[in-house]
GROMACS .gro file of C-alpha atoms in nm:
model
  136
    1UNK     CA    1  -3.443   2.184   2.861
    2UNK     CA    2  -3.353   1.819   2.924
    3UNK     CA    3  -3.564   1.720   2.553
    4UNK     CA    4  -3.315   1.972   2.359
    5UNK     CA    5  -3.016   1.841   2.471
    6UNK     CA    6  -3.137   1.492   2.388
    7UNK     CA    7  -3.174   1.506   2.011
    8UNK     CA    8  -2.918   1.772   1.964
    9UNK     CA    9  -2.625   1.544   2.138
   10UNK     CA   10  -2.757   1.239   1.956
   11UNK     CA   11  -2.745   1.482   1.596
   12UNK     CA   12  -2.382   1.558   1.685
   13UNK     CA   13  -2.271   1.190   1.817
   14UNK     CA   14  -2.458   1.075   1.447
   15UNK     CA   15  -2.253   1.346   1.272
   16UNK     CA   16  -1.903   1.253   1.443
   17UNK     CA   17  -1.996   0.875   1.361
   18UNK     CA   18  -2.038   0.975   0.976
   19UNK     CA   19  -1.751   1.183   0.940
   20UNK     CA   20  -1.559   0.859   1.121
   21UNK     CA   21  -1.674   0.637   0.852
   22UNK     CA   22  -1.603   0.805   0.582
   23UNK     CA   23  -1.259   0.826   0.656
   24UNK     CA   24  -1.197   0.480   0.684
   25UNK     CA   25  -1.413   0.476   0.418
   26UNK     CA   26  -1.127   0.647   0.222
   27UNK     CA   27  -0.845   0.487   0.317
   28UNK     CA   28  -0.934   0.149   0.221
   29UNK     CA   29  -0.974   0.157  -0.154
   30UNK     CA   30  -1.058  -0.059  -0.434
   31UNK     CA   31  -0.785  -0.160  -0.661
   32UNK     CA   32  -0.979  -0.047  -0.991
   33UNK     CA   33  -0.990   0.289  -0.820
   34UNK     CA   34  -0.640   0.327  -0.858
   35UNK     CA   35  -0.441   0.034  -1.030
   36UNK     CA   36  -0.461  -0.058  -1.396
   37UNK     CA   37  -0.479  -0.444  -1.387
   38UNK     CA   38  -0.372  -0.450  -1.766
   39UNK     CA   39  -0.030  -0.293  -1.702
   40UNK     CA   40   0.212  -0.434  -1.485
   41UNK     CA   41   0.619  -0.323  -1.435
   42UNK     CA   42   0.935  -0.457  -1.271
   43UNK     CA   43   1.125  -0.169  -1.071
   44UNK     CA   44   1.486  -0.202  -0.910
   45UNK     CA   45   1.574   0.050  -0.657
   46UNK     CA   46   1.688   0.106  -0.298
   47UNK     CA   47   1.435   0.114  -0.011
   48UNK     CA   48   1.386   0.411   0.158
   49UNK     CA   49   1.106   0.320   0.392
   50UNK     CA   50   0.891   0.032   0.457
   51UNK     CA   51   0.583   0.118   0.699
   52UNK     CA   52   0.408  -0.221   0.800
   53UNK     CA   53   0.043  -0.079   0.894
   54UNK     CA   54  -0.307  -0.114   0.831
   55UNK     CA   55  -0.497  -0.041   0.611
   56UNK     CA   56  -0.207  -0.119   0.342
   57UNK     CA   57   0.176  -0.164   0.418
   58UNK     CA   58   0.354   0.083   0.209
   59UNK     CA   59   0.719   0.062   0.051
   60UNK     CA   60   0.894   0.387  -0.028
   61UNK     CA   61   1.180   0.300  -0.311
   62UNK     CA   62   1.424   0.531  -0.447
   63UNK     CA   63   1.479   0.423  -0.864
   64UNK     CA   64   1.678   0.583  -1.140
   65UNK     CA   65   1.576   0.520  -1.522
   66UNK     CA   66   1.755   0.433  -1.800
   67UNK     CA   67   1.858   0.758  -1.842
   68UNK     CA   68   1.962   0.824  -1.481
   69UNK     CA   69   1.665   1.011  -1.385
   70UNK     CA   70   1.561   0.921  -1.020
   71UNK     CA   71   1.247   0.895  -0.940
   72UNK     CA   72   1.091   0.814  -0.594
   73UNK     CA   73   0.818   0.560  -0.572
   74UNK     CA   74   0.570   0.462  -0.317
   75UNK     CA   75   0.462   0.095  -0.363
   76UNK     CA   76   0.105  -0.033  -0.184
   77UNK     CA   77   0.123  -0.351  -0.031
   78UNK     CA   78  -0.148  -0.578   0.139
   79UNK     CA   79  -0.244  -0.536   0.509
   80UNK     CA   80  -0.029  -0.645   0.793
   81UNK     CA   81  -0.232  -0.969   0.862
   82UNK     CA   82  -0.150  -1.076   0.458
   83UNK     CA   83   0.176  -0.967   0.450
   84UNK     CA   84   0.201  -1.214   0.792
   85UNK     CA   85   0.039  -1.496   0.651
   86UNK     CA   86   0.306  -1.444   0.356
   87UNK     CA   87   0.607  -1.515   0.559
   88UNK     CA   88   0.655  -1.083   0.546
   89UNK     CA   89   0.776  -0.934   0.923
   90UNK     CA   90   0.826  -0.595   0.974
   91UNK     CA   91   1.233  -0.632   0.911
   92UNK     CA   92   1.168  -0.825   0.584
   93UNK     CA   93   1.277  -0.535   0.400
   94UNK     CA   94   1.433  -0.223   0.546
   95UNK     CA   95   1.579   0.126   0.475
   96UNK     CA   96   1.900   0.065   0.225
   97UNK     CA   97   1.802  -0.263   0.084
   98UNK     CA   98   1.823  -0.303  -0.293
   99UNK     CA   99   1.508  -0.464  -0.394
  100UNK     CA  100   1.322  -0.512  -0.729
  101UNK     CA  101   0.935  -0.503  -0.717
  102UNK     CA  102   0.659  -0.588  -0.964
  103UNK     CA  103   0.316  -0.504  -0.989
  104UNK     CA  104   0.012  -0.283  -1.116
  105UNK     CA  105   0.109   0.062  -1.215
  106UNK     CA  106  -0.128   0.403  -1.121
  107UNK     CA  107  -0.409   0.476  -1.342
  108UNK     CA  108  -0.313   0.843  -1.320
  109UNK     CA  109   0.057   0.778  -1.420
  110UNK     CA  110   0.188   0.858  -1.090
  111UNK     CA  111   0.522   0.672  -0.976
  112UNK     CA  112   0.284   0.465  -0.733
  113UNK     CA  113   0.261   0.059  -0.760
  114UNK     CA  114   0.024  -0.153  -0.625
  115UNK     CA  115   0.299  -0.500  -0.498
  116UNK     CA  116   0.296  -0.808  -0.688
  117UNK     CA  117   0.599  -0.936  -0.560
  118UNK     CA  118   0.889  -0.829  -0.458
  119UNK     CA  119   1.282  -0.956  -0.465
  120UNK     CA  120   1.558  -0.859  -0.256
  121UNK     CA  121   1.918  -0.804  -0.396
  122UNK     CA  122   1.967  -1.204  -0.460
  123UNK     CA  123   1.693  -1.249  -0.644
  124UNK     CA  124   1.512  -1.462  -0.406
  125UNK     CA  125   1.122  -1.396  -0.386
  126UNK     CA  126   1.036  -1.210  -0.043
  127UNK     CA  127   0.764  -1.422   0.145
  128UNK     CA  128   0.657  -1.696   0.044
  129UNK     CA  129   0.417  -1.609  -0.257
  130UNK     CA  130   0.322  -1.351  -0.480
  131UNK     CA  131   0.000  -1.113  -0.444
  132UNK     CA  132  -0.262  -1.075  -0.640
  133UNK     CA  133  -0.527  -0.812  -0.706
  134UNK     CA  134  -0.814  -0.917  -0.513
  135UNK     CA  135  -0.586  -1.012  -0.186
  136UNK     CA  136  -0.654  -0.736   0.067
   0.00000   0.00000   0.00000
């Protein structure tokens, strides 16, 4: 009995470690996957969430077009430890704020940015120094 239980604990410890993997697997992406590096934009809008995790740091932004449609994006940023080493805390930017980010727009069109930079209200660059697309 003792030589079954052997292989088939070690199959399902083996399958548990794959299916681990491959989620982390999926959450950290390439930026080709998603982001067209030929097509950047500039968006104004207020901040309706900023979530300072790993893999990526995302900002939630609500922003109304020229014609007053408003549209709610979700901007990617870098991982905690970047953002850090950017002069970014977790309060740099919070719910309310009027901010303008820039950066690589979706491949599939979707209102979803990967962050260049980003401004608050003044102007004045947030951190110390843009991103680019190979900073993870």
């Amino acid at each position: 009995m003792m030589h079954r239980k052997g292989p088939a604990l070690a199959a399902v410890l083996a399958g548990a470690l794959i299916a681990l993997g491959s989620t982390s697997a999926l959450a950290h992406h390439s930026f080709a996957v998603f982001f067209d590096s030929d097509r950047t934009i500039a968006i104004t809008g207020t901040v309706t969430a900023f979530r300072f995790t790993n893999p990526h740091g995302t900002i939630a932004l609500d922003a109304r077009d020229s014609a007053g449609k408003l549209t709610q994006w979700r901007v990617e940023t870098n991982a905690p430890v970047v953002l850090t080493r950017r002069g970014w805390q977790r309060d740099s930017i919070k719910p309310g704020d009027v901010i303008t980010v820039d950066g690589w727009t979706a491949r599939d069109g979707k209102p979803y940015l990967r962050l260049r930079s980003a401004r608050n209200a003044q102007g004045q660059l947030i951190g110390q120094a843009a991103f680019g697309q190979s900073d993870d």
